XYZ file of C-alpha atoms in Angstrom:
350
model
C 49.926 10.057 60.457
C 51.495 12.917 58.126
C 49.045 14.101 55.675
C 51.351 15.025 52.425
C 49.893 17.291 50.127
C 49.394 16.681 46.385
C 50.268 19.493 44.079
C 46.940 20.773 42.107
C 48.517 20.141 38.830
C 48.856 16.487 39.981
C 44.948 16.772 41.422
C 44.015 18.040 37.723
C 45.674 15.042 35.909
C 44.514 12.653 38.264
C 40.934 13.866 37.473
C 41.713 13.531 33.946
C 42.882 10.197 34.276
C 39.996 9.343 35.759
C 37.433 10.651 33.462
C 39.643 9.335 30.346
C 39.066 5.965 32.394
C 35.268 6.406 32.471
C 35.216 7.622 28.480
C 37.185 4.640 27.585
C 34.965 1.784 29.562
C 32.698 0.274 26.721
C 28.865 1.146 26.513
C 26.519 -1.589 27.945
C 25.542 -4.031 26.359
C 22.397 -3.709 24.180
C 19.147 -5.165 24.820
C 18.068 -8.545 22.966
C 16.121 -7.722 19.733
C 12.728 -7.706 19.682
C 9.433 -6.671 17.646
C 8.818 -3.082 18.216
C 5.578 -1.914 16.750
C 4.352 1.948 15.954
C 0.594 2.518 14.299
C -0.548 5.567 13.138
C -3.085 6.610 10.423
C -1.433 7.417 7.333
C -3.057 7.670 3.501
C -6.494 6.547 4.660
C -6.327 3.875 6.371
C -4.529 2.498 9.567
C -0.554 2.104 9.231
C 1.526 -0.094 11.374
C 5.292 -0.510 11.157
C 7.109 -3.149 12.497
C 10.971 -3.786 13.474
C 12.993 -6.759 14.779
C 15.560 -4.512 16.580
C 17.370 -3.361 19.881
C 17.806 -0.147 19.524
C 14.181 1.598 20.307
C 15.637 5.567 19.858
C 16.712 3.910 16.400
C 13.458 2.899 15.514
C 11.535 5.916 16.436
C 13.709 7.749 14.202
C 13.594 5.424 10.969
C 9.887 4.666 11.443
C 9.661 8.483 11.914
C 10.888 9.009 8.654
C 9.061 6.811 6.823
C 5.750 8.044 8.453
C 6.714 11.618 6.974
C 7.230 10.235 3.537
C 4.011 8.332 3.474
C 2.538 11.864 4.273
C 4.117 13.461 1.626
C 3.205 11.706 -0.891
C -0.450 11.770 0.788
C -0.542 15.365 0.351
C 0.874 15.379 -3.221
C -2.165 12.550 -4.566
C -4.856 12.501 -2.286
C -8.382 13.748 -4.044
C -9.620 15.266 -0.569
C -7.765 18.155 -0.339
C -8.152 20.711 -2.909
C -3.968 21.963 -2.513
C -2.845 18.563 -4.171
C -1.486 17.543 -7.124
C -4.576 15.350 -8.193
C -6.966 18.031 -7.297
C -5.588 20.635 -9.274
C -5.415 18.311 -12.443
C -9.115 17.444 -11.957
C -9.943 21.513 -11.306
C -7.809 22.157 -14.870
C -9.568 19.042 -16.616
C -10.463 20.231 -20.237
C -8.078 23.142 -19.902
C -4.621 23.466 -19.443
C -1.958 20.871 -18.140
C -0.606 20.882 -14.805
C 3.032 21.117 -13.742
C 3.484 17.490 -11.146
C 6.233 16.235 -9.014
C 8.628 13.528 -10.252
C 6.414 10.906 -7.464
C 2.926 12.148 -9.228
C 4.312 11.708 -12.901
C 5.223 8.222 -12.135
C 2.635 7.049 -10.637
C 0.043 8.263 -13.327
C 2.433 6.551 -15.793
C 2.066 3.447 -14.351
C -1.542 3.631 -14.534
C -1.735 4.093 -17.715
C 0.377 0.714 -18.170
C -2.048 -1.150 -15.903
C -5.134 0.699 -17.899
C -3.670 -1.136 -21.284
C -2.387 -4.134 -19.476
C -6.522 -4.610 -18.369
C -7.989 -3.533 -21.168
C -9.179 -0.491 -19.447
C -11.080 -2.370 -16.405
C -8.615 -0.701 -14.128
C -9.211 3.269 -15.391
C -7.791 6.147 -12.910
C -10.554 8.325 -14.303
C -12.960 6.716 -12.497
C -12.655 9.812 -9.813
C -15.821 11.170 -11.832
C -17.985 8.536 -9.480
C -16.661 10.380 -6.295
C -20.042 11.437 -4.765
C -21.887 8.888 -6.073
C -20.010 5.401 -4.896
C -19.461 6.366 -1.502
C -17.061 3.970 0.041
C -14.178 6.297 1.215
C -14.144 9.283 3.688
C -18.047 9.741 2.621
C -19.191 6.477 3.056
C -22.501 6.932 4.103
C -24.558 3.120 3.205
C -25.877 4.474 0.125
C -25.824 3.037 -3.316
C -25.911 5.577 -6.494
C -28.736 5.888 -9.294
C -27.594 3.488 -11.698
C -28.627 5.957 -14.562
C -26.565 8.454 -12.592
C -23.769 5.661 -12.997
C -23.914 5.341 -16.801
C -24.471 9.196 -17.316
C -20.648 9.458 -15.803
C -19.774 6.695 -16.890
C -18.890 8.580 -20.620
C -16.467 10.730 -18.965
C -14.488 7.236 -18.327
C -11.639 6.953 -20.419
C -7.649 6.428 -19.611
C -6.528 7.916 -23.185
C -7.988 11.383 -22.116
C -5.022 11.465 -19.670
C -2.417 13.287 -21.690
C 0.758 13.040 -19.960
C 4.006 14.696 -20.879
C 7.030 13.173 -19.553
C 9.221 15.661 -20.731
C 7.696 19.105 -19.468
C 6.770 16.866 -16.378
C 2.683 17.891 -17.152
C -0.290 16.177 -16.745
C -3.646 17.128 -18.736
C -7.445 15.925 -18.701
C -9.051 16.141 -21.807
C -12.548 16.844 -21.525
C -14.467 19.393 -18.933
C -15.972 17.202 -16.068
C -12.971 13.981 -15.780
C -11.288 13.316 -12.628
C -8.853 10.988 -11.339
C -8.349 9.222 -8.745
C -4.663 7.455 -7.248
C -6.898 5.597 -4.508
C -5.806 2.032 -6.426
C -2.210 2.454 -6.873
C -0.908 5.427 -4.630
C -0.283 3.541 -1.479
C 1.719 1.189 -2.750
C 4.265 4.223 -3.985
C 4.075 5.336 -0.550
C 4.713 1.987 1.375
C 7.928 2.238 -1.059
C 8.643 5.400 -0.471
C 8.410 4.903 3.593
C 10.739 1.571 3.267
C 13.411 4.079 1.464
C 13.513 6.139 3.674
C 13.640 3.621 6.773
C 16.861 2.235 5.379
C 18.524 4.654 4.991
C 18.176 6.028 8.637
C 19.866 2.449 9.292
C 17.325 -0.238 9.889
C 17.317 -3.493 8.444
C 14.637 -5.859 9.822
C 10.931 -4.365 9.666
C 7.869 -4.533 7.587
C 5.429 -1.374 6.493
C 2.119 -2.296 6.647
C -0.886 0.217 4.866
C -4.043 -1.481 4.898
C -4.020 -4.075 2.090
C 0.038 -3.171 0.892
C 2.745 -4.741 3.126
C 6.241 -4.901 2.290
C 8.412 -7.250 4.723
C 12.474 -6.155 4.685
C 15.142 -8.435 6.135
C 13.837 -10.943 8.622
C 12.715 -11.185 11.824
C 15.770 -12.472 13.763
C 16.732 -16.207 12.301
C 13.771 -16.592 10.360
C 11.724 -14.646 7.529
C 9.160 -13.042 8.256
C 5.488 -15.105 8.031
C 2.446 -13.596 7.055
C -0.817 -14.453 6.229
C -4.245 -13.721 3.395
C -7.182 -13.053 5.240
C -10.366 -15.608 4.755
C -12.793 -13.152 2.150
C -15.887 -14.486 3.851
C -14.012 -15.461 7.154
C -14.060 -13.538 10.476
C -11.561 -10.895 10.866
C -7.945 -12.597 11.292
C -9.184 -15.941 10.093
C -6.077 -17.284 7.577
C -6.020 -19.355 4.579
C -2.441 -19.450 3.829
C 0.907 -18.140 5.121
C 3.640 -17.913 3.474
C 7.741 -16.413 4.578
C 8.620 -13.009 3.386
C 12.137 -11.073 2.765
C 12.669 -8.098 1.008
C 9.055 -8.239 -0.834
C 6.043 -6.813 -1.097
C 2.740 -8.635 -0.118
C -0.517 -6.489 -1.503
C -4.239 -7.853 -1.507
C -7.271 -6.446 -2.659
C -10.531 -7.788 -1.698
C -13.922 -7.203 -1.739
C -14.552 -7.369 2.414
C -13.160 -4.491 3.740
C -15.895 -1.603 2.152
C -18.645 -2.716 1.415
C -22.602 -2.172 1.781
C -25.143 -5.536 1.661
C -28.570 -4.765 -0.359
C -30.745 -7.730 -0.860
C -28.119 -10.199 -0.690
C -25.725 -8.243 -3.292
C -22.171 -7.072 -1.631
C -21.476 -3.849 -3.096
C -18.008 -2.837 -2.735
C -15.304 -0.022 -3.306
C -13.438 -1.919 -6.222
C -14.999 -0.695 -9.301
C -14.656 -2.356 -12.814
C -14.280 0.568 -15.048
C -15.728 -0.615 -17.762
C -18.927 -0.677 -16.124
C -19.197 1.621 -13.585
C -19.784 -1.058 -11.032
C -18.180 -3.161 -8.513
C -15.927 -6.164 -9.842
C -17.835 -9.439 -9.355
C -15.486 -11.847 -10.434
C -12.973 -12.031 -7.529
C -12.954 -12.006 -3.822
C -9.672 -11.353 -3.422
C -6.777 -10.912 -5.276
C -2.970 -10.975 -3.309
C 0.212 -10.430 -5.285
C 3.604 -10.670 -4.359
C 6.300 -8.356 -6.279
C 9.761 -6.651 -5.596
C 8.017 -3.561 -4.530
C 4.765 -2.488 -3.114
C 3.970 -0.009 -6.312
C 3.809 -2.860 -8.598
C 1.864 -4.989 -6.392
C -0.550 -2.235 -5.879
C -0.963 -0.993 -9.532
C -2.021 -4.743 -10.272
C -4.057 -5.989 -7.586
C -6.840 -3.644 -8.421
C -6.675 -4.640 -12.425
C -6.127 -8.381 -11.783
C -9.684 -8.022 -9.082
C -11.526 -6.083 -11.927
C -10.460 -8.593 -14.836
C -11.379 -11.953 -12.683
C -8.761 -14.839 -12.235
C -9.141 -16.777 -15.921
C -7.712 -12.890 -17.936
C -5.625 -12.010 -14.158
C -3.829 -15.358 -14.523
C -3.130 -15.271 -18.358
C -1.804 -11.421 -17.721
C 0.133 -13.113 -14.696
C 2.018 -14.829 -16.981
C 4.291 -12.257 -18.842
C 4.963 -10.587 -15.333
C 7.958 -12.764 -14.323
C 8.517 -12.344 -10.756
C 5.152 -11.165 -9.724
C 3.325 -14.222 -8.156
C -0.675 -14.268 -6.854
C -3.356 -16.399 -4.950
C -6.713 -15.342 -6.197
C -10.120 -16.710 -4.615
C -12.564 -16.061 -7.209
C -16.262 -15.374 -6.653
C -17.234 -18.672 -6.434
C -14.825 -19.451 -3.475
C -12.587 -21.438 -5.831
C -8.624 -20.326 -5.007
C -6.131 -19.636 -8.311
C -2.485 -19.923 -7.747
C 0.771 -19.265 -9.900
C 3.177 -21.580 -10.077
C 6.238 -19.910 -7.929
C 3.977 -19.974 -4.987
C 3.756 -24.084 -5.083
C 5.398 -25.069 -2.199
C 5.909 -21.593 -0.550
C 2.102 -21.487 0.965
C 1.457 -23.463 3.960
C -2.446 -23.807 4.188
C -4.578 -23.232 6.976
C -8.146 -23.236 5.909
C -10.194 -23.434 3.379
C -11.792 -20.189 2.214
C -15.249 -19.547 3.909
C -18.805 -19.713 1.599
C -21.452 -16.801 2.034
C -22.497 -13.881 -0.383
C-alpha cells in the first residue's frame, strides 16, 4: 500500500476542523432540579437557604451572596460588637448624633412607625435591659431584680430617638439609652440576602433566619408549603401549613428563649411598657411582601396581644396573621380563610 503524505497546512486545518467540531457539539444536558440546601450561622441564629435548581456552582454563588449581605448588615446593627453602627449610637447617647448607613437609617425609621403603631409596647430602646434580661449571647438562666427592671425602665422611651433623615444622623437623647435592632433587623437582612440572590440569577429558593422566612418562586410545579410550629408542641410539631410564593412568612413566639421559674415562662419578647415579657400571645406569624415588614410587626403585634394586634391588622392591607393567644385560643385574618390547611390543634401547658 502507498502511504501519501498530507501537507502540514492540510494537518493544521484538519485539526481545526476537528476542534471547531468539538466547540460546536452542545453541552450535556443538565441535571433534574432538585432542593439544594446550605446552613450557616448568620445574625444570631442558625440560617438555612434553600433552592429548587440544577445548577449547584449556581447556587453556591447566589446563596454566597446573600450570606455576605446578611453579614453586612450584621456588622452594621448588631449591639455585640462595639465597631457597629448601633453601638456607637448607644456610646454617643446624650451627646452628639451619629452619621448611619442608608440600611441603619431605615430600619430605625421603621421602628419608630411600629413604636406609634403599638402604642410604644414595641420600643427599640429597650437595649438599656441588656445585662439584665439575659436571653441572647449571655443567656445564662437568670432572671433580673425587678426593681433593677423599673429603675431602667425610665430610660425607655422611642421619642428620645432623634433621627434626621436628611443629614442621615441618628441621636439618643438622654445619657444611659440604648437600642437595640434584635426585633426588626433580621427581617432587613433576610431582604437584603433575597436581593442579592436574584440578581446572581436564581429564581426558586427560600431564606430562612430563625423565625423570618421568605419563600421566592416555587419549588418546581408547586408553591412552596410551609408550616407554624405548635407553641407548646414538640419541636417540628405543625398546626397549619399553608403555600408560599414570593412572600415572607415571620413568627414570633414565646418557645424558643425562655427560662421556667415556678411555673412562669419567662421569655426574650419584652413588652416595653413594662419592662417584662409579653403575656398575652404565644405566638404571633405574619405574612407580608417582605420579610422587614413582617419582622417590624411580629414583635409589636406579640407585645400588644391578639384583641389590639388584630384591630391594628386591619389597616395593614396585605399583611395577614395567625395568632395563638395565651390561652391556646388561635386568631386568624380573613385572607388566610381557606389558604391554611390544619394539622393540629395547638398543644396546652404553661
Amino acid at each position: 500500500m502507498m502511504t501519501v503524505p498530507v501537507p502540514r497546512a492540510a494537518v493544521c486545518l484538519l485539526l481545526l476542523a476537528s476542534a471547531c467540531r468539538r466547540e460546536a457539539t452542545p453541552p450535556p444536558p443538565a441535571g433534574p432540579s432538585r432542593v439544594i440546601v446550605r446552613t450557616r450561622k448568620c445574625m444570631g441564629t442558625e440560617c438555612e437557604f434553600k433552592a429548587y435548581a440544577s445548577d449547584e456552582a449556581l447556587v453556591d454563588r447566589a446563596f454566597a451572596r446573600g450570606f455576605d449581605e446578611m453579614d453586612r448588615v450584621e456588622a452594621l446593627t448588631t449591639s455585640w460588637r462595639s465597631s457597629s453602627e448601633v453601638s456607637r449610637i448607644n456610646q454617643a447617647a446624650g451627646k452628639e448624633a451619629v452619621h448611619v448607613s442608608p440600611d441603619t437609617l431605615a430600619i430605625i425609621e421603621k421602628s419608630s412607625w411600629v413604636s406609634g403603631l403599638s402604642d410604644g409596647a414595641f420600643d427599640i430602646t429597650v437595649g438599656v435591659y441588656k445585662g439584665l434580661w439575659k436571653f441572647d449571647e449571655d443567656n445564662d438562666g437568670t432572671l433580673p431584680d425587678p426593681a433593677d427592671v423599673e429603675r431602667r425602665r425610665a430610660l425607655v422611651d422611642w421619642h428620645d430617638v432623634v433621627v434626621d433623615h436628611a443629614a442621615s444622623t441618628v441621636r439618643l437623647r438622654r445619657p444611659g439609652q440604648a437600642i437595640t435592632l434584635g426585633g426588626i433587623a433580621k427581617g432587613y437582612g433576610v431582604d437584603a440576602a433575597v436581593a442579592a440572590i436574584r440578581a446572581a440569577g436564581l429564581r426558586d429558593f427560600i431564606v430562612h433566619a430563625g423565625g423570618d422566612l421568605y419563600a421566592a418562586g416555587r419549588k418546581g410545579d408547586r408553591e412552596w408549603r410551609v408550616g407554624i410550629q405548635d407553641p407548646r408542641g414538640s419541636h417540628g410539631r405543625i398546626i397549619f401549613e399553608l403555600a408560599l410564593t414570593d412572600q415572607a412568612f415571620n413568627t414570633s413566639g414565646d418557645y424558643e428563649r425562655f427560662v421556667m421559674r415556678d411555673g412562669v415562662r419567662y421569655h426574650h419578647i419584652l413588652d416595653a411598657r413594662t419592662g417584662f415579657p409579653a403575656r398575652a400571645s404565644r405566638s404571633v406569624t405574619l405574612l407580608a411582601k417582605d420579610s422587614f415588614t413582617a419582622d417590624a410587626l411580629d414583635t409589636a403585634l406579640f407585645a400588644v396581644g391578639p384583641q389590639r394586634a388584630m384591630q391594628i391588622l386591619d389597616g395593614l392591607p396585605g399583611v395577614e396573621a395567625v395568632i395563638v393567644d395565651a390561652d391556646n385560643h388561635v386568631h386568624i385574618t380573613a385572607g388566610l380563610h381557606g389558604r391554611l390547611i390544619k394539622r393540629a390543634d395547638p398543644t396546652p401547658g404553661p
